[in-house]
Amino acid sequence: MSSQSSPYSLILTSRPEPSVSLITLNRPKALNALSTPLLLEINQALEEAENDDDIGAIILTGSEKAFAAGADIKEMKDKEFADVYKSDFLYNWTRITRIQKPIIAAVSGYALGGGCELAMMCDIILASPTATFGQPEIKLGIIPGAGGTQRLTHAIGKSRAMELILTGRNFSAKEAETWGLVSRVVDAGEGEVVKEAIKVAAIIASKGRISVQAAKEAVNAAYELSLNEGLRLERRLFHPLFATKDQKEGMAAFAEKREATFTHS
């Protein structure tokens, strides 16, 4: 795993595979609580990975103890309505959703409040058996403000999401897997979820980048569009891929019974 020197103080960046970017939240004393400076560093690292032609997939992770234990309450507690309204507080949290390359959340330990929302903004969630999810904002006299009421409801259904958000109850990795919030729970062991995320990211990065980007766009659109509109978008993304060199290479390789060598063009 190669590390990269960077100006970051709240995250670590590395390249565990030549085509995979790993971003690790690094506020251990605060259990990776999500502050504005931390989010700005995450956004900058995501932009760098997005603009790096060598990168085909991104992993976002935290520590064994906490992916991110929530928003930084010390930063939020004294804010007034005018402050949060005029600054559109938390808008910069959503930059991750506009990244075109696939992002995998590798979650161990606590993913609560903003941490759960951050994981849900990623394209795939892999969870350690130790992962604990939740939207406990109701206990603080507020509600989720970075997508929790919307993404959790889309993922696990209205009744279940309503119970969790109104009670603030945490839920386990196993529950998250059963309900469809996470892709799967990996084997137990320190670092196993990151190792598995690297494997998945490397497989994705080995595919043609144009088709991967189109597939991500199509799947994400399913949350926003009716079935008929989604099917039309899918075909509109499917047809142009026949103008790419990767489509020609992929189908030729299949016919010739060999591995495809994609050029991402």
mmCIF file of C-alpha atoms in Angstrom:
data_model
loop_
_atom_site.group_PDB
_atom_site.id
_atom_site.type_symbol
_atom_site.label_atom_id
_atom_site.label_comp_id
_atom_site.label_asym_id
_atom_site.label_seq_id
_atom_site.Cartn_x
_atom_site.Cartn_y
_atom_site.Cartn_z
ATOM 1 C CA MET A 1 0.000 0.000 0.000
ATOM 2 C CA SER A 2 1.558 3.266 -1.076
ATOM 3 C CA SER A 3 0.940 6.429 0.929
ATOM 4 C CA GLN A 4 0.955 9.910 -0.504
ATOM 5 C CA SER A 5 2.252 13.069 1.133
ATOM 6 C CA SER A 6 -0.545 15.604 1.423
ATOM 7 C CA PRO A 7 -1.561 18.746 3.292
ATOM 8 C CA TYR A 8 -4.285 16.884 5.180
ATOM 9 C CA SER A 9 -4.413 16.856 8.974
ATOM 10 C CA LEU A 10 -7.771 15.162 9.584
ATOM 11 C CA ILE A 11 -7.662 12.382 6.981
ATOM 12 C CA LEU A 12 -5.106 9.956 5.606
ATOM 13 C CA THR A 13 -4.884 9.180 1.896
ATOM 14 C CA SER A 14 -3.252 6.188 0.283
ATOM 15 C CA ARG A 15 -3.345 4.033 -2.827
ATOM 16 C CA PRO A 16 -3.595 0.356 -1.770
ATOM 17 C CA GLU A 17 -3.885 -0.624 -5.438
ATOM 18 C CA PRO A 18 -2.664 1.433 -8.415
ATOM 19 C CA SER A 19 -6.241 2.248 -9.418
ATOM 20 C CA VAL A 20 -7.819 2.527 -5.942
ATOM 21 C CA SER A 21 -7.863 5.589 -3.680
ATOM 22 C CA LEU A 22 -8.319 5.035 0.065
ATOM 23 C CA ILE A 23 -9.467 7.939 2.247
ATOM 24 C CA THR A 24 -9.318 7.310 6.007
ATOM 25 C CA LEU A 25 -10.944 9.650 8.510
ATOM 26 C CA ASN A 26 -8.380 10.457 11.195
ATOM 27 C CA ARG A 27 -9.862 12.192 14.231
ATOM 28 C CA PRO A 28 -9.420 9.304 16.685
ATOM 29 C CA LYS A 29 -9.921 11.306 19.886
ATOM 30 C CA ALA A 30 -13.275 12.556 18.551
ATOM 31 C CA LEU A 31 -14.276 9.153 17.100
ATOM 32 C CA ASN A 32 -14.069 10.793 13.669
ATOM 33 C CA ALA A 33 -16.837 13.264 14.449
ATOM 34 C CA LEU A 34 -17.668 15.151 11.285
ATOM 35 C CA SER A 35 -16.633 18.782 11.550
ATOM 36 C CA THR A 36 -16.586 21.332 8.753
ATOM 37 C CA PRO A 37 -12.761 21.165 8.428
ATOM 38 C CA LEU A 38 -12.937 17.367 8.184
ATOM 39 C CA LEU A 39 -15.642 17.504 5.521
ATOM 40 C CA LEU A 40 -13.641 20.041 3.521
ATOM 41 C CA GLU A 41 -10.640 17.695 3.556
ATOM 42 C CA ILE A 42 -12.812 14.739 2.514
ATOM 43 C CA ASN A 43 -14.234 16.793 -0.340
ATOM 44 C CA GLN A 44 -10.767 17.861 -1.478
ATOM 45 C CA ALA A 45 -9.477 14.278 -1.436
ATOM 46 C CA LEU A 46 -12.534 13.133 -3.380
ATOM 47 C CA GLU A 47 -11.929 15.832 -5.979
ATOM 48 C CA GLU A 48 -8.311 14.739 -6.337
ATOM 49 C CA ALA A 49 -9.360 11.127 -6.852
ATOM 50 C CA GLU A 50 -12.097 12.175 -9.267
ATOM 51 C CA ASN A 51 -9.607 14.113 -11.393
ATOM 52 C CA ASP A 52 -6.918 11.400 -11.328
ATOM 53 C CA ASP A 53 -7.185 9.322 -14.501
ATOM 54 C CA ASP A 54 -5.380 6.433 -12.811
ATOM 55 C CA ILE A 55 -8.084 6.047 -10.158
ATOM 56 C CA GLY A 56 -11.106 3.890 -10.941
ATOM 57 C CA ALA A 57 -12.698 3.525 -7.501
ATOM 58 C CA ILE A 58 -12.582 5.203 -4.084
ATOM 59 C CA ILE A 59 -12.858 3.783 -0.568
ATOM 60 C CA LEU A 60 -13.940 5.841 2.437
ATOM 61 C CA THR A 61 -13.283 4.408 5.900
ATOM 62 C CA GLY A 62 -12.599 5.324 9.508
ATOM 63 C CA SER A 63 -11.066 3.398 12.407
ATOM 64 C CA GLU A 64 -11.947 0.044 13.924
ATOM 65 C CA LYS A 65 -13.799 1.874 16.681
ATOM 66 C CA ALA A 66 -15.657 4.430 14.586
ATOM 67 C CA PHE A 67 -16.346 5.056 10.929
ATOM 68 C CA ALA A 68 -17.759 8.378 12.115
ATOM 69 C CA ALA A 69 -19.636 8.667 15.392
ATOM 70 C CA GLY A 70 -21.728 11.625 14.214
ATOM 71 C CA ALA A 71 -21.508 15.315 13.551
ATOM 72 C CA ASP A 72 -19.271 17.457 15.728
ATOM 73 C CA ILE A 73 -21.781 18.629 18.333
ATOM 74 C CA LYS A 74 -19.301 21.104 19.825
ATOM 75 C CA GLU A 75 -19.258 22.880 16.469
ATOM 76 C CA MET A 76 -23.050 22.864 16.172
ATOM 77 C CA LYS A 77 -24.397 23.488 19.655
ATOM 78 C CA ASP A 78 -24.192 27.298 19.693
ATOM 79 C CA LYS A 79 -25.410 27.918 16.142
ATOM 80 C CA GLU A 80 -28.599 29.922 15.638
ATOM 81 C CA PHE A 81 -31.266 29.567 12.966
ATOM 82 C CA ALA A 82 -29.941 32.531 11.003
ATOM 83 C CA ASP A 83 -26.445 31.020 10.984
ATOM 84 C CA VAL A 84 -27.471 27.638 9.608
ATOM 85 C CA TYR A 85 -30.085 29.010 7.209
ATOM 86 C CA LYS A 86 -27.990 31.729 5.596
ATOM 87 C CA SER A 87 -24.947 29.470 5.218
ATOM 88 C CA ASP A 88 -27.031 26.479 4.039
ATOM 89 C CA PHE A 89 -25.314 24.489 6.774
ATOM 90 C CA LEU A 90 -24.434 20.888 5.784
ATOM 91 C CA TYR A 91 -24.689 21.572 2.037
ATOM 92 C CA ASN A 92 -20.973 20.863 1.642
ATOM 93 C CA TRP A 93 -21.606 17.398 3.107
ATOM 94 C CA THR A 94 -23.330 16.351 -0.116
ATOM 95 C CA ARG A 95 -20.341 16.866 -2.434
ATOM 96 C CA ILE A 96 -19.674 13.142 -2.219
ATOM 97 C CA THR A 97 -22.948 12.448 -4.043
ATOM 98 C CA ARG A 98 -21.726 14.346 -7.100
ATOM 99 C CA ILE A 99 -18.535 12.310 -7.529
ATOM 100 C CA GLN A 100 -18.833 10.219 -10.689
ATOM 101 C CA LYS A 101 -16.439 7.433 -9.676
ATOM 102 C CA PRO A 102 -17.786 4.640 -7.459
ATOM 103 C CA ILE A 103 -17.282 5.116 -3.713
ATOM 104 C CA ILE A 104 -17.261 2.234 -1.237
ATOM 105 C CA ALA A 105 -17.854 2.848 2.471
ATOM 106 C CA ALA A 106 -15.907 0.376 4.618
ATOM 107 C CA VAL A 107 -17.626 0.652 7.993
ATOM 108 C CA SER A 108 -16.351 -0.587 11.344
ATOM 109 C CA GLY A 109 -17.617 0.560 14.717
ATOM 110 C CA TYR A 110 -19.930 3.519 15.064
ATOM 111 C CA ALA A 111 -21.633 5.064 12.035
ATOM 112 C CA LEU A 112 -24.104 7.302 13.801
ATOM 113 C CA GLY A 113 -25.938 10.441 12.775
ATOM 114 C CA GLY A 114 -23.819 12.190 10.181
ATOM 115 C CA GLY A 115 -21.608 9.109 10.019
ATOM 116 C CA CYS A 116 -24.551 6.960 8.967
ATOM 117 C CA GLU A 117 -25.567 9.640 6.464
ATOM 118 C CA LEU A 118 -22.029 9.794 5.072
ATOM 119 C CA ALA A 119 -22.005 6.015 4.578
ATOM 120 C CA MET A 120 -25.386 6.154 2.830
ATOM 121 C CA MET A 121 -24.058 8.756 0.400
ATOM 122 C CA CYS A 122 -21.544 6.179 -0.833
ATOM 123 C CA ASP A 123 -22.429 3.751 -3.614
ATOM 124 C CA ILE A 124 -21.669 0.516 -1.752
ATOM 125 C CA ILE A 125 -21.507 -0.101 2.000
ATOM 126 C CA LEU A 126 -19.449 -3.000 3.327
ATOM 127 C CA ALA A 127 -19.748 -3.512 7.076
ATOM 128 C CA SER A 128 -17.667 -5.166 9.744
ATOM 129 C CA PRO A 129 -19.617 -7.288 12.257
ATOM 130 C CA THR A 130 -18.773 -4.546 14.770
ATOM 131 C CA ALA A 131 -20.511 -1.820 12.770
ATOM 132 C CA THR A 132 -23.308 0.033 14.552
ATOM 133 C CA PHE A 133 -25.593 2.337 12.606
ATOM 134 C CA GLY A 134 -28.135 4.874 13.753
ATOM 135 C CA GLN A 135 -29.773 8.281 13.395
ATOM 136 C CA PRO A 136 -29.960 9.488 17.014
ATOM 137 C CA GLU A 137 -30.489 13.187 16.233
ATOM 138 C CA ILE A 138 -33.950 13.145 17.855
ATOM 139 C CA LYS A 139 -32.183 12.814 21.215
ATOM 140 C CA LEU A 140 -30.560 16.205 20.581
ATOM 141 C CA GLY A 141 -33.786 18.004 19.752
ATOM 142 C CA ILE A 142 -33.169 18.004 15.989
ATOM 143 C CA ILE A 143 -33.592 15.647 13.026
ATOM 144 C CA PRO A 144 -31.104 14.238 10.503
ATOM 145 C CA GLY A 145 -30.029 17.070 8.215
ATOM 146 C CA ALA A 146 -27.718 15.420 5.678
ATOM 147 C CA GLY A 147 -30.091 12.934 4.084
ATOM 148 C CA GLY A 148 -30.919 10.550 6.908
ATOM 149 C CA THR A 149 -34.695 10.874 6.686
ATOM 150 C CA GLN A 150 -34.605 10.386 2.916
ATOM 151 C CA ARG A 151 -31.860 7.838 2.186
ATOM 152 C CA LEU A 152 -32.659 5.590 5.132
ATOM 153 C CA THR A 153 -36.336 5.524 4.130
ATOM 154 C CA HIS A 154 -35.441 4.674 0.523
ATOM 155 C CA ALA A 155 -33.141 1.894 1.708
ATOM 156 C CA ILE A 156 -35.181 0.147 4.398
ATOM 157 C CA GLY A 157 -38.777 1.395 4.051
ATOM 158 C CA LYS A 158 -40.933 3.998 5.742
ATOM 159 C CA SER A 159 -42.127 2.152 8.845
ATOM 160 C CA ARG A 160 -38.709 0.855 9.869
ATOM 161 C CA ALA A 161 -36.975 4.176 9.130
ATOM 162 C CA MET A 162 -39.671 6.061 11.024
ATOM 163 C CA GLU A 163 -39.202 3.901 14.108
ATOM 164 C CA LEU A 164 -35.423 4.285 14.065
ATOM 165 C CA ILE A 165 -35.462 8.037 13.484
ATOM 166 C CA LEU A 166 -38.225 8.796 16.015
ATOM 167 C CA THR A 167 -36.694 6.632 18.747
ATOM 168 C CA GLY A 168 -33.033 7.249 17.925
ATOM 169 C CA ARG A 169 -32.320 3.533 18.334
ATOM 170 C CA ASN A 170 -29.048 2.199 16.966
ATOM 171 C CA PHE A 171 -29.041 -0.951 14.835
ATOM 172 C CA SER A 172 -26.471 -3.629 14.166
ATOM 173 C CA ALA A 173 -24.529 -4.606 11.074
ATOM 174 C CA LYS A 174 -26.633 -7.763 10.832
ATOM 175 C CA GLU A 175 -29.854 -5.762 10.889
ATOM 176 C CA ALA A 176 -28.435 -3.384 8.271
ATOM 177 C CA GLU A 177 -27.607 -6.350 6.040
ATOM 178 C CA THR A 178 -31.021 -7.990 6.523
ATOM 179 C CA TRP A 179 -32.799 -4.743 5.707
ATOM 180 C CA GLY A 180 -30.695 -4.043 2.615
ATOM 181 C CA LEU A 181 -28.887 -0.954 3.881
ATOM 182 C CA VAL A 182 -25.463 -2.554 3.438
ATOM 183 C CA SER A 183 -24.243 -4.772 0.640
ATOM 184 C CA ARG A 184 -22.949 -7.364 3.109
ATOM 185 C CA VAL A 185 -21.209 -7.970 6.410
ATOM 186 C CA VAL A 186 -17.648 -9.208 5.953
ATOM 187 C CA ASP A 187 -15.719 -11.644 8.125
ATOM 188 C CA ALA A 188 -14.688 -10.574 11.601
ATOM 189 C CA GLY A 189 -11.159 -9.348 12.217
ATOM 190 C CA GLU A 190 -9.264 -6.084 12.407
ATOM 191 C CA GLY A 191 -8.929 -4.472 9.009
ATOM 192 C CA GLU A 192 -10.982 -7.138 7.215
ATOM 193 C CA VAL A 193 -13.641 -4.734 5.971
ATOM 194 C CA VAL A 194 -11.007 -2.477 4.396
ATOM 195 C CA LYS A 195 -9.268 -5.484 2.808
ATOM 196 C CA GLU A 196 -12.557 -6.610 1.294
ATOM 197 C CA ALA A 197 -13.340 -3.081 0.112
ATOM 198 C CA ILE A 198 -9.954 -2.945 -1.627
ATOM 199 C CA LYS A 199 -10.730 -6.211 -3.425
ATOM 200 C CA VAL A 200 -14.120 -4.954 -4.586
ATOM 201 C CA ALA A 201 -12.705 -1.561 -5.592
ATOM 202 C CA ALA A 202 -9.913 -3.197 -7.602
ATOM 203 C CA ILE A 203 -12.439 -5.332 -9.490
ATOM 204 C CA ILE A 204 -14.544 -2.266 -10.298
ATOM 205 C CA ALA A 205 -11.465 -0.273 -11.324
ATOM 206 C CA SER A 206 -10.468 -3.037 -13.747
ATOM 207 C CA LYS A 207 -13.624 -2.445 -15.778
ATOM 208 C CA GLY A 208 -14.109 0.219 -18.431
ATOM 209 C CA ARG A 209 -14.475 3.580 -16.672
ATOM 210 C CA ILE A 210 -17.078 4.896 -19.090
ATOM 211 C CA SER A 211 -19.419 1.955 -18.589
ATOM 212 C CA VAL A 212 -18.854 2.022 -14.820
ATOM 213 C CA GLN A 213 -19.788 5.706 -14.732
ATOM 214 C CA ALA A 214 -22.882 5.052 -16.842
ATOM 215 C CA ALA A 215 -23.915 2.137 -14.615
ATOM 216 C CA LYS A 216 -23.560 4.240 -11.466
ATOM 217 C CA GLU A 217 -25.663 7.012 -13.008
ATOM 218 C CA ALA A 218 -28.364 4.566 -14.066
ATOM 219 C CA VAL A 219 -28.624 2.818 -10.692
ATOM 220 C CA ASN A 220 -28.709 6.112 -8.776
ATOM 221 C CA ALA A 221 -31.442 7.406 -11.088
ATOM 222 C CA ALA A 222 -33.677 4.545 -9.950
ATOM 223 C CA TYR A 223 -34.129 6.452 -6.666
ATOM 224 C CA GLU A 224 -35.377 9.548 -8.447
ATOM 225 C CA LEU A 225 -37.355 8.355 -11.474
ATOM 226 C CA SER A 226 -40.455 6.319 -12.204
ATOM 227 C CA LEU A 227 -39.868 2.877 -13.704
ATOM 228 C CA ASN A 228 -40.670 4.014 -17.253
ATOM 229 C CA GLU A 229 -38.470 7.103 -16.987
ATOM 230 C CA GLY A 230 -35.684 5.020 -15.492
ATOM 231 C CA LEU A 231 -35.880 2.487 -18.298
ATOM 232 C CA ARG A 232 -35.682 5.270 -20.871
ATOM 233 C CA LEU A 233 -32.617 6.712 -19.145
ATOM 234 C CA GLU A 234 -31.029 3.268 -19.012
ATOM 235 C CA ARG A 235 -31.391 2.841 -22.778
ATOM 236 C CA ARG A 236 -30.071 6.364 -23.380
ATOM 237 C CA LEU A 237 -26.980 5.455 -21.387
ATOM 238 C CA PHE A 238 -26.734 1.972 -22.942
ATOM 239 C CA HIS A 239 -26.845 3.009 -26.615
ATOM 240 C CA PRO A 240 -23.910 5.484 -26.581
ATOM 241 C CA LEU A 241 -21.611 2.842 -25.101
ATOM 242 C CA PHE A 242 -21.575 1.248 -28.551
ATOM 243 C CA ALA A 243 -19.539 4.265 -29.684
ATOM 244 C CA THR A 244 -16.732 3.433 -27.226
ATOM 245 C CA LYS A 245 -13.560 1.462 -27.819
ATOM 246 C CA ASP A 246 -14.205 -0.382 -24.567
ATOM 247 C CA GLN A 247 -17.427 -1.876 -25.949
ATOM 248 C CA LYS A 248 -15.575 -3.157 -29.015
ATOM 249 C CA GLU A 249 -12.764 -4.538 -26.883
ATOM 250 C CA GLY A 250 -15.078 -6.093 -24.298
ATOM 251 C CA MET A 251 -17.193 -7.941 -26.829
ATOM 252 C CA ALA A 252 -14.187 -8.994 -28.928
ATOM 253 C CA ALA A 253 -12.500 -10.357 -25.803
ATOM 254 C CA PHE A 254 -15.620 -12.326 -24.903
ATOM 255 C CA ALA A 255 -15.850 -13.823 -28.404
ATOM 256 C CA GLU A 256 -12.144 -14.660 -28.368
ATOM 257 C CA LYS A 257 -12.297 -16.131 -24.826
ATOM 258 C CA ARG A 258 -9.666 -13.787 -23.352
ATOM 259 C CA GLU A 259 -9.505 -11.054 -20.743
ATOM 260 C CA ALA A 260 -10.498 -7.613 -21.992
ATOM 261 C CA THR A 261 -7.974 -4.783 -21.886
ATOM 262 C CA PHE A 262 -9.986 -1.627 -21.402
ATOM 263 C CA THR A 263 -8.568 1.760 -22.381
ATOM 264 C CA HIS A 264 -11.413 3.804 -20.831
ATOM 265 C CA SER A 265 -12.197 5.368 -24.169
#
